[in-house]
CSV table of C-alpha atoms and ligand atoms in Angstrom, one decimal:
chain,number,residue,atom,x,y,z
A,1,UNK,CA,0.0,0.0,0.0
A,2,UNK,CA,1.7,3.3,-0.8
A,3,UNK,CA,1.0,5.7,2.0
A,4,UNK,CA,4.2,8.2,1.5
A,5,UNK,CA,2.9,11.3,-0.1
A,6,UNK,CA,5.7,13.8,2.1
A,7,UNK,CA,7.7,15.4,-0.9
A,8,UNK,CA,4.6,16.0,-2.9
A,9,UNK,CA,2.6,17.8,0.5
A,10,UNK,CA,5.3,19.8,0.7
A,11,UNK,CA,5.7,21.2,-3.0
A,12,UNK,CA,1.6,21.2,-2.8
A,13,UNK,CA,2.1,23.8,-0.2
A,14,UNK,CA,4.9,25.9,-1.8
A,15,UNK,CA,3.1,25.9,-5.2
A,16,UNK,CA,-0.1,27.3,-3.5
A,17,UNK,CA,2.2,30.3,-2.6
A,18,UNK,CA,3.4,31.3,-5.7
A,19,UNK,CA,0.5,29.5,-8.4
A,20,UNK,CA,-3.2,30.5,-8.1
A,21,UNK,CA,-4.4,27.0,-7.9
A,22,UNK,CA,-1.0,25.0,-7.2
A,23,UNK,CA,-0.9,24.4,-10.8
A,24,UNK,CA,-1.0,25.6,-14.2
A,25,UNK,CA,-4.3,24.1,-15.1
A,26,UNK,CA,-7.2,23.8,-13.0
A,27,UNK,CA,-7.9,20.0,-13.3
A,28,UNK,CA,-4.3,19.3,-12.0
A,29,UNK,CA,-5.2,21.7,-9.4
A,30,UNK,CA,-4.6,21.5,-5.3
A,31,UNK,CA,-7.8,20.6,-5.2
A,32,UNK,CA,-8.3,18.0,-7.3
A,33,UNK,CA,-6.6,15.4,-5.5
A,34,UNK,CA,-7.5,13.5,-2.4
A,35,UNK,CA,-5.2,14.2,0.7
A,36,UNK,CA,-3.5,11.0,0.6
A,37,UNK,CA,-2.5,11.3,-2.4
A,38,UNK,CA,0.2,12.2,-5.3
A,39,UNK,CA,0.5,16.2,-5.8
A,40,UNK,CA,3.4,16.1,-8.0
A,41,UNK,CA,3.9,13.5,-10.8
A,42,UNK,CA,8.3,13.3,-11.4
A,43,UNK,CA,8.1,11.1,-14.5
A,44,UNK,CA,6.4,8.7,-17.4
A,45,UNK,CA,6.9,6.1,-19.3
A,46,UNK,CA,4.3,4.1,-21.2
A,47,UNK,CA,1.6,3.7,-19.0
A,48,UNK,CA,3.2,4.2,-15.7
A,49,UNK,CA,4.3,7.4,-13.9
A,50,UNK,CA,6.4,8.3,-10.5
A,51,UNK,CA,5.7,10.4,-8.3
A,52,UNK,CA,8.3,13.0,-6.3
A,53,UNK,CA,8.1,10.3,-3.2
A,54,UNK,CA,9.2,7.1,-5.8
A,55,UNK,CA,5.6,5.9,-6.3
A,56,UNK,CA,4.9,3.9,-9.5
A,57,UNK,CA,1.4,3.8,-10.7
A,58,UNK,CA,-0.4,2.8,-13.7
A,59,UNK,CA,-2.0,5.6,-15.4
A,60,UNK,CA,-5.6,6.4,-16.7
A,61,UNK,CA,-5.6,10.5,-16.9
A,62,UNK,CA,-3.0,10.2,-20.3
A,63,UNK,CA,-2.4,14.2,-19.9
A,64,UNK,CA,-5.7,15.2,-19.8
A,65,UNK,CA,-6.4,12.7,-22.9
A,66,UNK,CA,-3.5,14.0,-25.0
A,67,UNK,CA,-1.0,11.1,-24.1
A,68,UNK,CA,-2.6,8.3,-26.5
A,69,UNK,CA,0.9,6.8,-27.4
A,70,UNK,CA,2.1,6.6,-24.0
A,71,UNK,CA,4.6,8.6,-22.1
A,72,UNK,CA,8.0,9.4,-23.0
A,73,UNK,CA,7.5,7.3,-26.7
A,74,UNK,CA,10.3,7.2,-27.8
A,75,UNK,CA,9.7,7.8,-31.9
A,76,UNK,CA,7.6,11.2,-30.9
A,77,UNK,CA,10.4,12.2,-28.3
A,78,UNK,CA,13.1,11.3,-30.7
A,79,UNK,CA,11.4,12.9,-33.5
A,80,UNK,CA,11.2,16.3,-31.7
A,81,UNK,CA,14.7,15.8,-29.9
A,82,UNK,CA,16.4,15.6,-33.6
A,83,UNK,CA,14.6,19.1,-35.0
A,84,UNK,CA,15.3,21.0,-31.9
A,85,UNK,CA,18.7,20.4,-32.9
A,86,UNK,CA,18.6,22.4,-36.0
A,87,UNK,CA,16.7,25.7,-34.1
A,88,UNK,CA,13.3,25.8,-33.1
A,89,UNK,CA,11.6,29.1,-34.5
A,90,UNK,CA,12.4,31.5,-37.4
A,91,UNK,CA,12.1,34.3,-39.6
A,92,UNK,CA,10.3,32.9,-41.8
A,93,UNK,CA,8.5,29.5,-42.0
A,94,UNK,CA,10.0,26.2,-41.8
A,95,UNK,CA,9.5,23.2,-44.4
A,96,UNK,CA,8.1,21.0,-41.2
A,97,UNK,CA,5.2,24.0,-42.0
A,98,UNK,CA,4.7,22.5,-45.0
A,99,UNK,CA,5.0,18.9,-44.7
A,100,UNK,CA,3.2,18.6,-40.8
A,101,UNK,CA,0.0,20.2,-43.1
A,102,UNK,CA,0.1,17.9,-45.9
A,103,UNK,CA,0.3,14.9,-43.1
A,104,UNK,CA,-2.4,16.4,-41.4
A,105,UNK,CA,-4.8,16.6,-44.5
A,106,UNK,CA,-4.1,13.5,-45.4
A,107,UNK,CA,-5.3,11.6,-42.8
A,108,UNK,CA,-8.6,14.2,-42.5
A,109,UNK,CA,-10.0,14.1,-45.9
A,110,UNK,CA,-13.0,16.1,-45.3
A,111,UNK,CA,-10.5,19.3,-44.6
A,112,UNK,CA,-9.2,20.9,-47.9
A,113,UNK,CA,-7.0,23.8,-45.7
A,114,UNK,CA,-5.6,23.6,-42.0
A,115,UNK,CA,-3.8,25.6,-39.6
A,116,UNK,CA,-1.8,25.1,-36.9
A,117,UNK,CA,-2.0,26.6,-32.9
A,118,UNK,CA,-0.9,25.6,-29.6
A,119,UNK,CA,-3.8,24.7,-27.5
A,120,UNK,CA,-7.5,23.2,-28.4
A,121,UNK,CA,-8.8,26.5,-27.6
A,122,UNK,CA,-6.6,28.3,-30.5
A,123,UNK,CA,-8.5,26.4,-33.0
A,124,UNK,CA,-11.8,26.4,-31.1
A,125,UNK,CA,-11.7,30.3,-31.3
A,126,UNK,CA,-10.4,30.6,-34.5
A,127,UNK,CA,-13.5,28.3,-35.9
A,128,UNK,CA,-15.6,30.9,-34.1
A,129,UNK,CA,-14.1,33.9,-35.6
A,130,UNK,CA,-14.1,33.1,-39.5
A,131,UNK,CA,-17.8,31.5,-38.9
A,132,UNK,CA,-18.5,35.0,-36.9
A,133,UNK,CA,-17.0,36.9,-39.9
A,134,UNK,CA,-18.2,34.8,-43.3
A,135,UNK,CA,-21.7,35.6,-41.9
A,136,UNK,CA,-21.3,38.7,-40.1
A,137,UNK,CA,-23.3,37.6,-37.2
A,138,UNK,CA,-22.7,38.0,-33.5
A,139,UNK,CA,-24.1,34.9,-31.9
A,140,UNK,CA,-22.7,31.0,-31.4
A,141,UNK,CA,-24.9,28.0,-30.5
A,142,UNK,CA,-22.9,25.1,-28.3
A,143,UNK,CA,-23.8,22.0,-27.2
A,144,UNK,CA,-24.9,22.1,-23.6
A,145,UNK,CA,-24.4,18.5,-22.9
A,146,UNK,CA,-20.5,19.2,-24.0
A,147,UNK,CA,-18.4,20.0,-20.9
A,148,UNK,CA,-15.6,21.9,-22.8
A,149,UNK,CA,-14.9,24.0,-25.8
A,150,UNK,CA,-12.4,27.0,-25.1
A,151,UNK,CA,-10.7,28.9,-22.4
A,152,UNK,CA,-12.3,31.9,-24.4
A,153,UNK,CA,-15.2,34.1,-23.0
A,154,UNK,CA,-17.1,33.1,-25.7
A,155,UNK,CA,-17.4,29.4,-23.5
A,156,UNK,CA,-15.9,31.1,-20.0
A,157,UNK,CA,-18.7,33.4,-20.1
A,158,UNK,CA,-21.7,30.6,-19.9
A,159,UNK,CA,-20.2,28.7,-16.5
A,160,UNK,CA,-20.2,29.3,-13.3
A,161,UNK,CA,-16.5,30.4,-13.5
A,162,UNK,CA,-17.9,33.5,-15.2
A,163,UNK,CA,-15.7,36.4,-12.9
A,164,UNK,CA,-14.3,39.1,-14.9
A,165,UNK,CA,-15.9,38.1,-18.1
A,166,UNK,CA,-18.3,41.3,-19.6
A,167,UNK,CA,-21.8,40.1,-19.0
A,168,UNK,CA,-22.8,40.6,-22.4
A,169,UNK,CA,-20.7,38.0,-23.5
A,170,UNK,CA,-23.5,35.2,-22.6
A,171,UNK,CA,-25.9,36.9,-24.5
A,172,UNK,CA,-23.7,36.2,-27.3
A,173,UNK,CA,-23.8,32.2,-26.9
A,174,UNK,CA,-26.8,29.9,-27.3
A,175,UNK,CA,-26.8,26.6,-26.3
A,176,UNK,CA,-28.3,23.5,-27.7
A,177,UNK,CA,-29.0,19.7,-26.6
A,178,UNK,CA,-27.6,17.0,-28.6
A,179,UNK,CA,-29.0,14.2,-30.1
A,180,UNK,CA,-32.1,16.8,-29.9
A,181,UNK,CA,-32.6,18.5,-33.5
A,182,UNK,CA,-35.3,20.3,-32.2
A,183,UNK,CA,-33.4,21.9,-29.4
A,184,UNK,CA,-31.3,23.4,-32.5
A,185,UNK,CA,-34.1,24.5,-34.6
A,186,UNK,CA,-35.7,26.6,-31.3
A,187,UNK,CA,-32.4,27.8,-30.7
A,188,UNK,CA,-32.1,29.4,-34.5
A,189,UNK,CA,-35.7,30.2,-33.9
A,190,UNK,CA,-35.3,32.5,-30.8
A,191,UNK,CA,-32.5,34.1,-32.6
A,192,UNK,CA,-33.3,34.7,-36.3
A,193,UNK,CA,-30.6,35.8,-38.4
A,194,UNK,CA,-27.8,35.9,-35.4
A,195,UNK,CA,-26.3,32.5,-35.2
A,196,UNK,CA,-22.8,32.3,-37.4
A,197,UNK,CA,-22.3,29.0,-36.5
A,198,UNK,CA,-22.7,26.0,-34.1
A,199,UNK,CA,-20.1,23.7,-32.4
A,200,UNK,CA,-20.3,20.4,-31.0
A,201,UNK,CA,-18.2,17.3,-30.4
A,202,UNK,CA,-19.6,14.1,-32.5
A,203,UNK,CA,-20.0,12.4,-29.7
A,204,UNK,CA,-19.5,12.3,-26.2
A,205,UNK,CA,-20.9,9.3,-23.8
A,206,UNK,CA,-23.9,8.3,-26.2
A,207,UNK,CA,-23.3,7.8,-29.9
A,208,UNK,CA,-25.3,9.5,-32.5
A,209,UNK,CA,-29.0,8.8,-33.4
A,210,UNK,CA,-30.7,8.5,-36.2
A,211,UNK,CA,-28.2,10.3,-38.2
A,212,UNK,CA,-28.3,13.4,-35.8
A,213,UNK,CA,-24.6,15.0,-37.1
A,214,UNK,CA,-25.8,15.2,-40.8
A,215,UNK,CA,-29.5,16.9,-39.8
A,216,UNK,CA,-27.9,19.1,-37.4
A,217,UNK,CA,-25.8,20.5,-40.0
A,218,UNK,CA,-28.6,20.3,-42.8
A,219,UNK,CA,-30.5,23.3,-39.9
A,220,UNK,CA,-27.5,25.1,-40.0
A,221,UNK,CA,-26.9,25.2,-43.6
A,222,UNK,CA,-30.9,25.8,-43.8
A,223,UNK,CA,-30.7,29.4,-41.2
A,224,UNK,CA,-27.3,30.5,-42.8
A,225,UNK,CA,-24.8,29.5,-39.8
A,226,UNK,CA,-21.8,27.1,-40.5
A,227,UNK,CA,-21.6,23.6,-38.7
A,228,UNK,CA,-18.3,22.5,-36.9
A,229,UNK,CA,-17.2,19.6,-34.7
A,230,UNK,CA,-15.1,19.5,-32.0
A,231,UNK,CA,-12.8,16.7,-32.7
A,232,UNK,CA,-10.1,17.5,-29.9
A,233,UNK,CA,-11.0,14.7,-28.0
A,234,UNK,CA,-12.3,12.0,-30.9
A,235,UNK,CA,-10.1,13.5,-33.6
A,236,UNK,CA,-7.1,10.9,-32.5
A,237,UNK,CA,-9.3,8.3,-30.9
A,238,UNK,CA,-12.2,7.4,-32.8
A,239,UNK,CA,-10.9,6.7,-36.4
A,240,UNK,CA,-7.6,7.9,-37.9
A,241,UNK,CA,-9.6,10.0,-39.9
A,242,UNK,CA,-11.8,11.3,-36.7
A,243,UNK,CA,-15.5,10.3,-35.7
A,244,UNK,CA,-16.3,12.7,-39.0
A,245,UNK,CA,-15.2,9.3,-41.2
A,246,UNK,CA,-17.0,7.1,-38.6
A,247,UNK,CA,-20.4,8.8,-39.0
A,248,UNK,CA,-19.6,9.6,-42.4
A,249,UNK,CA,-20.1,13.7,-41.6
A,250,UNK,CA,-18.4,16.3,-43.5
A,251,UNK,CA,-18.2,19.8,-41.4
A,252,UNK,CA,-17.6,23.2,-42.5
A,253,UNK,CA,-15.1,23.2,-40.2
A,254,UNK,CA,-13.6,21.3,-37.2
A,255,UNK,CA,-10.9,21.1,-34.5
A,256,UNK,CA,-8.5,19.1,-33.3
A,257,UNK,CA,-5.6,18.7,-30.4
A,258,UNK,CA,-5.3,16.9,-27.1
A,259,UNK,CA,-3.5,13.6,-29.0
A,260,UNK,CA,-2.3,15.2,-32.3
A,261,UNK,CA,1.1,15.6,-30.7
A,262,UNK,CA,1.0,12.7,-28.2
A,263,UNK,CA,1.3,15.2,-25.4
A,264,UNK,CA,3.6,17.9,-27.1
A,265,UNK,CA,1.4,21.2,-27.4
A,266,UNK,CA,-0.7,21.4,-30.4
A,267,UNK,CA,-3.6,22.3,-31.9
A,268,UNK,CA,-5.6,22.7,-35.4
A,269,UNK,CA,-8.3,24.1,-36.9
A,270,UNK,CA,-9.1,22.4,-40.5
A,271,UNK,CA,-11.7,23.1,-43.1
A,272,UNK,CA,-13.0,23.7,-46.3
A,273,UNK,CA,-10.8,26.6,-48.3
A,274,UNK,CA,-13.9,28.6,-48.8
A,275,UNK,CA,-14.1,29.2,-45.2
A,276,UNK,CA,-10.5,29.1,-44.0
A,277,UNK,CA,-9.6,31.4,-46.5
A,278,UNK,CA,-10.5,34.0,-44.9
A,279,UNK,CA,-7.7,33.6,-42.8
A,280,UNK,CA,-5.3,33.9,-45.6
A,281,UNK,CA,-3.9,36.6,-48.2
A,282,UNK,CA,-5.7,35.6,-51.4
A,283,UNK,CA,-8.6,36.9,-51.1
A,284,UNK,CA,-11.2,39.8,-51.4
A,285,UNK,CA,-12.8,39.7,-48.3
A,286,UNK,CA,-12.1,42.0,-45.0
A,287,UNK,CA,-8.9,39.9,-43.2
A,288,UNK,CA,-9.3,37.6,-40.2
A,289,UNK,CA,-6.7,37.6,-37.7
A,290,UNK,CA,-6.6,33.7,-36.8
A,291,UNK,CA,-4.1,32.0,-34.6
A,292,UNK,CA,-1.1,33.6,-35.4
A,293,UNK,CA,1.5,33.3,-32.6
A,294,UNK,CA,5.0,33.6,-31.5
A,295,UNK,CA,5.2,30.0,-30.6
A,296,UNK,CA,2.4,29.1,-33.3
A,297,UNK,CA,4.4,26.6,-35.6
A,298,UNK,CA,7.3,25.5,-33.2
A,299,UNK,CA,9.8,23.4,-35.2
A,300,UNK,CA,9.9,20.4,-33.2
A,301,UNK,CA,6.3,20.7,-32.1
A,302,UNK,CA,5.2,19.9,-35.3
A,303,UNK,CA,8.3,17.2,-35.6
A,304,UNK,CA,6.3,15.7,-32.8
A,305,UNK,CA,2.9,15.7,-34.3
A,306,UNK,CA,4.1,14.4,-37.9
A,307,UNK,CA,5.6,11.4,-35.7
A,308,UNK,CA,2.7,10.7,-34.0
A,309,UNK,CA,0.3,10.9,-37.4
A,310,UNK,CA,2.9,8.7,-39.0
A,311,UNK,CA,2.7,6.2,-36.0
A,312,UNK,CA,-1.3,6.4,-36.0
A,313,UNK,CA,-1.2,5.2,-40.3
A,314,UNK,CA,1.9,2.4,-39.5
A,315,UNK,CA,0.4,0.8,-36.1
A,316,UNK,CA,-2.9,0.1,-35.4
A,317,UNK,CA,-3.4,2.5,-32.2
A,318,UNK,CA,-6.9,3.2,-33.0
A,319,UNK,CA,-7.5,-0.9,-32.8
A,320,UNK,CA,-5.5,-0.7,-29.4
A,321,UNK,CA,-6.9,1.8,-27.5
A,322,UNK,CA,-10.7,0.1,-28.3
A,323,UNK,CA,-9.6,-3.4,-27.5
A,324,UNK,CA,-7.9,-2.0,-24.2
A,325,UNK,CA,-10.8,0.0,-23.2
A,326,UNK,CA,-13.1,-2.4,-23.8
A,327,UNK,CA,-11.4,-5.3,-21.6
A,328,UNK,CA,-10.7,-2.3,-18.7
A,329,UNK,CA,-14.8,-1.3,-19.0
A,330,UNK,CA,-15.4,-5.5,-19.2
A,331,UNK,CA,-12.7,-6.7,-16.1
A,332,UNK,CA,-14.4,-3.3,-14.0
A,333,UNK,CA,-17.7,-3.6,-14.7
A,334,UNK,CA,-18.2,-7.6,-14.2
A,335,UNK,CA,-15.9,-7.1,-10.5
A,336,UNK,CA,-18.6,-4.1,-9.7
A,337,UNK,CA,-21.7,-6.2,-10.8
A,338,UNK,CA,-19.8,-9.2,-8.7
A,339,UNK,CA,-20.0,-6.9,-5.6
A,340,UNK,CA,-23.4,-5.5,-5.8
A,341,UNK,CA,-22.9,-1.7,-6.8
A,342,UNK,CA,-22.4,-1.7,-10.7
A,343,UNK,CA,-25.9,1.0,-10.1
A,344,UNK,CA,-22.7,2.9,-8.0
A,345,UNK,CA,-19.4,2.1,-9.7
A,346,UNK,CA,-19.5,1.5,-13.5
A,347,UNK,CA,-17.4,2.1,-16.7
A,348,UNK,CA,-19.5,4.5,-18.9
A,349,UNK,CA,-19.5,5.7,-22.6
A,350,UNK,CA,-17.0,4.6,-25.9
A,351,UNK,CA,-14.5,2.2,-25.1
A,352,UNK,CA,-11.9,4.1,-26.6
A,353,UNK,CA,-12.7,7.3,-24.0
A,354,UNK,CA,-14.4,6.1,-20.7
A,355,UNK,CA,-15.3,7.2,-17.7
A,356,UNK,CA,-16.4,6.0,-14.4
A,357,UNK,CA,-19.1,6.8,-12.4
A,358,UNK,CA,-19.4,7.4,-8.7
A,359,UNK,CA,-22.8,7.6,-7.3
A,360,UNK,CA,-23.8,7.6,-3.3
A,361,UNK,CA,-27.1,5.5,-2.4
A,362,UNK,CA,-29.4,7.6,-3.6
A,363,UNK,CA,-27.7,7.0,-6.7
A,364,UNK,CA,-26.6,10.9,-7.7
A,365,UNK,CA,-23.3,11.1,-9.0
A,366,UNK,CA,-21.5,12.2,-5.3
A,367,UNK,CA,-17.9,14.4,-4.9
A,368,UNK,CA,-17.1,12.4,-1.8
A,369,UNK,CA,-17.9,8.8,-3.1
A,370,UNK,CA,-15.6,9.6,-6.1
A,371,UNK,CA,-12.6,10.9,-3.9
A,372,UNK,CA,-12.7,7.9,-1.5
A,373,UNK,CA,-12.5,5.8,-4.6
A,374,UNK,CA,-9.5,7.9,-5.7
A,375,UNK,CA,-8.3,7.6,-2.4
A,376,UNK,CA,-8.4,3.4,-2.1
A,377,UNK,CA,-7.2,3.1,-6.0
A,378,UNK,CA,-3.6,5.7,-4.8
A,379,UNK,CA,-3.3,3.8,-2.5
A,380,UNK,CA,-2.9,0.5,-4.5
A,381,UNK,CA,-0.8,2.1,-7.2
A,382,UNK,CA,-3.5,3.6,-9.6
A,383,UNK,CA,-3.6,6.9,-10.9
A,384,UNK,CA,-6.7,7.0,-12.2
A,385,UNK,CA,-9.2,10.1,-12.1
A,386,UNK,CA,-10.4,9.2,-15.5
A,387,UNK,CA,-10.1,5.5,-17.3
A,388,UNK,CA,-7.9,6.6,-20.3
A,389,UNK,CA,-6.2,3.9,-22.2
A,390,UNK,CA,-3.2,4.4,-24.4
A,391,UNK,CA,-1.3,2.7,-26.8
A,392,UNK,CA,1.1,1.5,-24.4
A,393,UNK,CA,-1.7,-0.1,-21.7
A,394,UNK,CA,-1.0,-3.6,-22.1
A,395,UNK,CA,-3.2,-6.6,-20.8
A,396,UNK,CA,-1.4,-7.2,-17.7
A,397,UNK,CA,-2.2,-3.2,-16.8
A,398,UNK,CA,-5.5,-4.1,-17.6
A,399,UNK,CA,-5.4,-7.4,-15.3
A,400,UNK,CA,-3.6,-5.6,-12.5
A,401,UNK,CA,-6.1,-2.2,-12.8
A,402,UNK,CA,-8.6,-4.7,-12.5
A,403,UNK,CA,-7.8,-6.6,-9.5
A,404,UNK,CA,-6.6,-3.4,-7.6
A,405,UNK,CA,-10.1,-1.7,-8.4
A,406,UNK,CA,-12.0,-4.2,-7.3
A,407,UNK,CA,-10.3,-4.5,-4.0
A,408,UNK,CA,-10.9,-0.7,-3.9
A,409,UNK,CA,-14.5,-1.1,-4.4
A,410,UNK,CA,-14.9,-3.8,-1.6
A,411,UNK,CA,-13.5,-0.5,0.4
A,412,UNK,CA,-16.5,1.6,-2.0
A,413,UNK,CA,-19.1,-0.6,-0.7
A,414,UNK,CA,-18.0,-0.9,3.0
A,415,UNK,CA,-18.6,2.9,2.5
A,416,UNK,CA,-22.0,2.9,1.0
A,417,UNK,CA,-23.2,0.3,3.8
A,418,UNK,CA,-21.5,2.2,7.3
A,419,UNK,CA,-21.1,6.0,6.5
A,420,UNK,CA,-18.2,7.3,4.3
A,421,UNK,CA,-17.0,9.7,7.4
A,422,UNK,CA,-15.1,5.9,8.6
A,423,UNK,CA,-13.5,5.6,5.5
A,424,UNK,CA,-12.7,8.9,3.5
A,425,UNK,CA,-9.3,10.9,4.5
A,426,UNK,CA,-9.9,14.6,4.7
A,427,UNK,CA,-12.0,16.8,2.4
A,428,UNK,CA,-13.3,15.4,-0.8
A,429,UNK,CA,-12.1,16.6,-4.3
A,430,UNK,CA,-13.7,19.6,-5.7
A,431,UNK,CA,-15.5,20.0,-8.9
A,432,UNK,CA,-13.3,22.9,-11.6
A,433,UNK,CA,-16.6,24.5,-12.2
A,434,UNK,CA,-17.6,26.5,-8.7
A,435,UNK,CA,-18.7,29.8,-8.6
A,436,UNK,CA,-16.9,30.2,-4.7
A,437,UNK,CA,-14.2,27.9,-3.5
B,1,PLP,C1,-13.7,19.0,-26.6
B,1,PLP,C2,-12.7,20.1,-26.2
B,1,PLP,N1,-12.6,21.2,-27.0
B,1,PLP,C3,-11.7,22.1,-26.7
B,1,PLP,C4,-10.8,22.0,-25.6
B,1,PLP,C5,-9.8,23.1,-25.3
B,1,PLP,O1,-8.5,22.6,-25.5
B,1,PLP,P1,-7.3,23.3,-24.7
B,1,PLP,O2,-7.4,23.0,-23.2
B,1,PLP,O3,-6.1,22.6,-25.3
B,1,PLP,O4,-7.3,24.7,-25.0
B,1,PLP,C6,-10.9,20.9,-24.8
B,1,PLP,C7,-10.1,20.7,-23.6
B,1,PLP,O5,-10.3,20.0,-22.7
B,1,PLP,C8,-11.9,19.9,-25.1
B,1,PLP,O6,-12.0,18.8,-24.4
């Protein structure tokens, strides 16, 4: 049982100090981890990590599900090592520019232009802006049911995280359910004439119905606004040409990140020319400023990403990261039915992209249920706030995740049956969204 968490209590503290949060991103946060627990993470490789006491465990949270390789892979890493050598960033563009594009459209058919950025939310925006200027409307409409889209106040604005973000930015965004067309055609119906464009992810937890992707583009294309998906998360997961092949959808525009680097930062935003265009120098139209950065088209960034798309068409990742999912949702879900509490602890949505649930005995989803079961999995060398396979997952992870999380739940369902108080160290894990901490 690992029960030595003293190096990474005492950074947790001294990063407190000097980072809002502890950390650079809120879901790596000081909050987000139980007490007995990992704060600081030393080093990967393949599907294990160490901590800054000399844990090992086996990892599910894959860098916020842009690890699908596995850490420290050595083609990507080597890949990147070998550009840096020659200088990282210009005058003028590289010829990695170049050939990371034509990679990328070749394994996205649908897209007839791309561009490159640094972080999911670079393309997320810029998808916004040219939809916001080829239509000259104001208003976007976003999928409610999707948990993420941009760091932007365009998204910021609408949660409860909503501090120092100009109120009439929520005006400006409209939301929509999915796999419900009619929520889309009220949505353009309250707002006649102002919606540029809407943005979704394919798919989430449930897959779509009854052709949903298609008709909800056929109501944009019907009130004038563009249609784009959100393939950060599916882009490198579903298909290697995105869940756009799979449900055989072709988007105005759509977005990609997270894996496209296998953990190196970044992003894109792909599309047809007539739209992307606009973004360009050859044309007649007013100009859009989209994603141009300093650090936009770092050398061995994009090193990094031609690597992993060139791994993704030589290997079968895709294959992998089903099979493994689907014996992890399989070996959990069987040892939670075994117990009693799969209406408590289950494996939910695509195999490929999972997640558990934690629910309390009135069976809502509970805070405090999920960080005892945090808790009991650290302690048994699992590192698993989320149940993200890789590449690099192999069956006896699988086996050994398995067993360990089984022997957790026997601790789950002692819970449930005399009081979580006996069982829980400290104060549970907090949800990223809260308006007050
Ligand atoms: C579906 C989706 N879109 C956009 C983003 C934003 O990406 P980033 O955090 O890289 O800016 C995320 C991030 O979690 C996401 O999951």
């Amino acid at each position: 049982m690992i029960k030595n968490f003293k190096n990474s209590d005492t950074l947790s503290k001294r990063a407190q100090e000097i980072i809002p949060g502890g950390a650079h991103t809120y879901s790596k946060g000081a909050d987000q981890s139980p007490l007995l627990g990992p704060k600081f993470i030393e080093r990967g490789k393949g599907s294990h990590v160490w901590d800054v006491d000399g844990n090992e465990y086996i990892e599910y949270a894959m860098g916020l599900r842009s690890v699908t390789l596995g850490h420290n892979f050595a083609p990507v890493v080597e890949a990147a090592y070998k550009q840096m050598l020659k200088g990282t960033n210009f005058g003028r563009p590289s010829m990695i520019e170049l050939e990371c594009a034509e990679t990328f459209l070749g394994m996205f058919e649908n897209a007839e232009m791309v561009k490159f950025g640094k972080n999911g939310s670079d393309a997320t925006n810029g998808a916004l802006k040219i939809a916001r200027a080829y239509t000259g409307r104001d208003m976007v409409g976003i999928c409610a049911d999707h948990p993420f889209f941009s760091v932007d106040d365009w998204f910021i604005s609408t949660t409860p995280m909503n501090s120092g973000i100009p109120r009439i930015m929520q005006d400006l965004t409209a939301k929509f359910h999915y796999n419900d067309l009619e929520s889309i055609e009220k949505m353009f119906a309250e707002h006649p004439g102002e919606i540029a464009c809407i943005i979704l992810e394919p798919e989430k937890y449930d897959p779509p119905k009854d052709d949903f992707l298609n008709k909800a583009k056929e109501i944009c294309h019907k009130n004038g606004a563009l249609f784009i998906l959100d393939e950060m998360i599916t882009g490198f997961r579903w298909h290697n040409g995105g869940a756009q092949k799979v449900y055989n959808v072709d988007p105005d525009m759509s977005t990609f990140g997270k894996a496209m680097g296998n953990g190196f930062s970044i992003s894109a935003l792909a599309g047809k020319k007539e739209f992307m265009k606009l973004g360009g120098i050859n044309h007649d139209k007013e100009r859009v400023f989209l994603m141009s950065t300093t650090h936009g088209a770092e050398s061995h960034v994009l090193a990094a990403a031609i690597a992993t798309m060139k791994f993704y068409q030589e290997n079968d990742v895709i294959g992998v990261l089903h099979e493994q999912g689907r014996k992890l949702k399989e070996g959990v879900n069987k040892a939670s039915r075994e117990l009693g509490i799969e209406d408590k602890v289950s494996i939910i949505g695509p195999d490929c992209c999972s997640v558990y649930t934690t629910r309390d005995n009135d069976g809502n989803p509970s805070q405090p249920f999920r960080t005892l079961f945090i808790q009991e999995q650290l302690k048994r060398g699992l590192l698993m706030p989320s149940s993200i396979v890789s590449y690099s997952h192999s069956d006896e992870d699988i086996s050994e995740t398995v067993e360990k999380l089984h022997d957790a739940m026997i601790i789950y369902k002692k819970a449930l049956n005399e009081g979580i108080d006996k069982y829980l160290s400290g104060r549970p894990v907090a949800p990223v969204w809260r308006k007050y901490n």
